[in-house]
Structure formats: C-alpha cells, structure tokens
mmCIF file of C-alpha atoms in Angstrom:
data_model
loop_
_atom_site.group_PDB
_atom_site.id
_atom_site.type_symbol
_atom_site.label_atom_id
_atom_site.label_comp_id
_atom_site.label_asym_id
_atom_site.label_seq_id
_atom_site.Cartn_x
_atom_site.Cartn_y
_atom_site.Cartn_z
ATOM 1 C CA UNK A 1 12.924 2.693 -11.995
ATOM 2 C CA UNK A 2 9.630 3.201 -14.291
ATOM 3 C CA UNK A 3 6.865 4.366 -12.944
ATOM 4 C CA UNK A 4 5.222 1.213 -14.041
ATOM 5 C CA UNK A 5 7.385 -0.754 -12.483
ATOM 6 C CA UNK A 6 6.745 0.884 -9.415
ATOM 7 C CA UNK A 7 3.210 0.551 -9.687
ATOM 8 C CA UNK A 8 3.935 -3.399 -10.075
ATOM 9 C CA UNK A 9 5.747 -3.455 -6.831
ATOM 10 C CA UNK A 10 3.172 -1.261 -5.157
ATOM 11 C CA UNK A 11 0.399 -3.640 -6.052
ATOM 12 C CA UNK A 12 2.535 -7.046 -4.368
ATOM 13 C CA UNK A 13 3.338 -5.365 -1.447
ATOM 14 C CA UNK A 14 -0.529 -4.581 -1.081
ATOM 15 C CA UNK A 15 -0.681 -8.565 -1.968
ATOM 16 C CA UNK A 16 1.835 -9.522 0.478
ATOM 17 C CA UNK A 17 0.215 -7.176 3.204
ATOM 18 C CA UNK A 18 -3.618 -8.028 2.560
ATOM 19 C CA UNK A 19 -2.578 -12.245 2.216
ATOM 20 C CA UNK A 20 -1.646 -12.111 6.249
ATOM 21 C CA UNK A 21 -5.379 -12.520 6.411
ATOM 22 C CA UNK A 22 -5.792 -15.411 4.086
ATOM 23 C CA UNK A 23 -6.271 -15.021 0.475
ATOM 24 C CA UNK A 24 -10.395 -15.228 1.579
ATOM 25 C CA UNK A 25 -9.934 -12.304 3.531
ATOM 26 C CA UNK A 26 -7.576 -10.375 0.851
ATOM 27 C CA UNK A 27 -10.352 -11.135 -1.819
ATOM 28 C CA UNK A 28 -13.118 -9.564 0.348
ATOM 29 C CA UNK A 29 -11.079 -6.151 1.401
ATOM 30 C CA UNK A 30 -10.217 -6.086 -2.397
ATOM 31 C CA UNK A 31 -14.256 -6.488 -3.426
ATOM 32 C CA UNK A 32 -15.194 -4.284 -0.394
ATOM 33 C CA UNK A 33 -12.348 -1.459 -1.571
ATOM 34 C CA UNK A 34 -13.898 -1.780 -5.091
ATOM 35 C CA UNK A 35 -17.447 -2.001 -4.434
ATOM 36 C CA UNK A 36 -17.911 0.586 -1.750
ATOM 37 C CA UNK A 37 -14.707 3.163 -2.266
ATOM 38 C CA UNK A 38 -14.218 2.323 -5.988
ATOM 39 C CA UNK A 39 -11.004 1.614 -5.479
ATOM 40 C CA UNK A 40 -9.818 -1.048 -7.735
ATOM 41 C CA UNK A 41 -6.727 -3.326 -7.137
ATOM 42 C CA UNK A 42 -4.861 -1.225 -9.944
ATOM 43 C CA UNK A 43 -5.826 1.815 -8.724
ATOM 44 C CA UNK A 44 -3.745 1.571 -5.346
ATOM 45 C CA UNK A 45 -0.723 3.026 -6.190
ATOM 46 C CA UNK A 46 -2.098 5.791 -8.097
ATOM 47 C CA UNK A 47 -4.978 6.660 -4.889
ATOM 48 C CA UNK A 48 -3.059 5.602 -1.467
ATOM 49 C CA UNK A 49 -4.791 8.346 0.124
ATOM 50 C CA UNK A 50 -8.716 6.470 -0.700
ATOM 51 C CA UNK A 51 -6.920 2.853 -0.273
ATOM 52 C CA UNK A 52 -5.550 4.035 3.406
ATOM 53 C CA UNK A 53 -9.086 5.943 3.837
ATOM 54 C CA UNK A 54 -10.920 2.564 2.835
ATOM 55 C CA UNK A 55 -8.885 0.125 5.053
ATOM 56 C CA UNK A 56 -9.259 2.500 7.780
ATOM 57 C CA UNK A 57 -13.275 2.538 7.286
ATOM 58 C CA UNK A 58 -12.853 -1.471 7.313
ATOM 59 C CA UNK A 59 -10.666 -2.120 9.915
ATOM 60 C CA UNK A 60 -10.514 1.164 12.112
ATOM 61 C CA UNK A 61 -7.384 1.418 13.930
ATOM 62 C CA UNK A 62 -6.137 -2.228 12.931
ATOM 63 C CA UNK A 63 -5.729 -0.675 9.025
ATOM 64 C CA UNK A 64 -2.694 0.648 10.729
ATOM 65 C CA UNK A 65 -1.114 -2.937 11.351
ATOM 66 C CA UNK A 66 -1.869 -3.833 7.691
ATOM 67 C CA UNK A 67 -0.858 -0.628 6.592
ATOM 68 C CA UNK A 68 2.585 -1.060 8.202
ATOM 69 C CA UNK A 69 3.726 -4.603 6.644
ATOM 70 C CA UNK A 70 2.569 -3.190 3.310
ATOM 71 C CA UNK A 71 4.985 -0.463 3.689
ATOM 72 C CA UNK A 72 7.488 -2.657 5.187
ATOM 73 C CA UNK A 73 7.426 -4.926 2.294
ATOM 74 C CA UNK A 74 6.865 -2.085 -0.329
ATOM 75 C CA UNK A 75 10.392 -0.553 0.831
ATOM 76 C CA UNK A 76 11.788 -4.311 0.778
ATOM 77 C CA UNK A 77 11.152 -4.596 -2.796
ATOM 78 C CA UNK A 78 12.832 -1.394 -3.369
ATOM 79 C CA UNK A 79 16.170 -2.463 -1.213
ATOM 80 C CA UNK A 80 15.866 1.108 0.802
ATOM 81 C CA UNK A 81 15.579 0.650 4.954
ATOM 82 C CA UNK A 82 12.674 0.951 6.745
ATOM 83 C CA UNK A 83 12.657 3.499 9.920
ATOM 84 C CA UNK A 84 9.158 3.012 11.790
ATOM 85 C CA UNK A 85 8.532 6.296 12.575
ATOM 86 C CA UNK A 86 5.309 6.761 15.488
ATOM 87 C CA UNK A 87 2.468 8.473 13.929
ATOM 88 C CA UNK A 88 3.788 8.877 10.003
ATOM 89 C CA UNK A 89 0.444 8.051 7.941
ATOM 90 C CA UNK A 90 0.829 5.691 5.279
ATOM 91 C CA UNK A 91 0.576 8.169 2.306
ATOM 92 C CA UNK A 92 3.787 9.715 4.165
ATOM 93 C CA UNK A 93 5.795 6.253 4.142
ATOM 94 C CA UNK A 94 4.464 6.075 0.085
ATOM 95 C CA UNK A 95 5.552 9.457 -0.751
ATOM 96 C CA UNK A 96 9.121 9.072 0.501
ATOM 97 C CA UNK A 97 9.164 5.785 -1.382
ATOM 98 C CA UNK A 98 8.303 7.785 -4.342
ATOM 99 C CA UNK A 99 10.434 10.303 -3.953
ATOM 100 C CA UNK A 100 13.532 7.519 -3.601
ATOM 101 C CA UNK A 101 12.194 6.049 -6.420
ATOM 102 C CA UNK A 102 11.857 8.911 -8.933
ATOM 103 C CA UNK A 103 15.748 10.021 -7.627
ATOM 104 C CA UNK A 104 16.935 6.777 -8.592
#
C-alpha cells in the first residue's frame, strides 16, 4: 500500500477515534492540536509522537482510551489483528502498523 494511502487511513481512524466524543468535541481537540501543538489534522500520521504528546496534555491519562480505539480502528482498516498489549505507547502500535504496511 502507498504511503499516501496510508496516510488516508491514518487520518479516519483519528476521525473514527476523536467522533466517540461528538463531532463538537472532535472539532475542538482538532483546533486545540492545531492551535496550541501545531499539529494539523494532516500532519497526524507524519507526527504521532506530538499528536499522542498533545492528546495526552488534553486529556491526561484518558488520551490513552482515545488513543486505543484509534489504533484499534487504524489496524481494522488495514485487515491485520489487534493484540492489546499493557503499556505499548501509541507511537509503538503506529510503528508496527507501518512496518506491516511498508512489507506489504
């Protein structure tokens, strides 16, 4: 798979993550990420490390629970299984997808 089309899956499984709190509450973590990290929508998938850093600064240890259904769905999209593993940051779960990916 392209990296771009990687990217595009990246991005709705952020969606799909941030939209369990209402597409309000997606909009303001996506102006907050922007306006106070400079992380931009688009830039996810190239910066996990400053979008994991920025949820984390938002939601403290709750970024975790978000941080899990976006990987959940993000390895969904990709058809590979998802092993929950206790303690695994999210740049960890994103990098394996990555590597899968760029094997494929």
């Amino acid at each position: 798979m392209e990296e771009k089309e990687f990217e595009r899956l990246f991005i709705e499984a952020v969606d799909e993550g941030l939209g369990t709190l209402g597409e309000s509450g997606k909009h303001m973590i996506f102006f907050h990420l922007d306006k106070s990290y400079s992380i931009t929508k688009h830039d996810i998938p190239k910066r996990p490390e400053a979008f994991a850093k920025g949820l984390e600064k938002i939601f403290g240890a709750g970024a975790t629970v978000l941080e899990k259904l976006i990987v959940k769905s993000l390895y969904s999209k990709l058809r590979l299984e998802y092993e929950d593993v206790e303690n695994r940051p999210f740049t960890d779960y994103v990098n394996i997808v990555k590597e899968a990916n760029d094997a494929q």
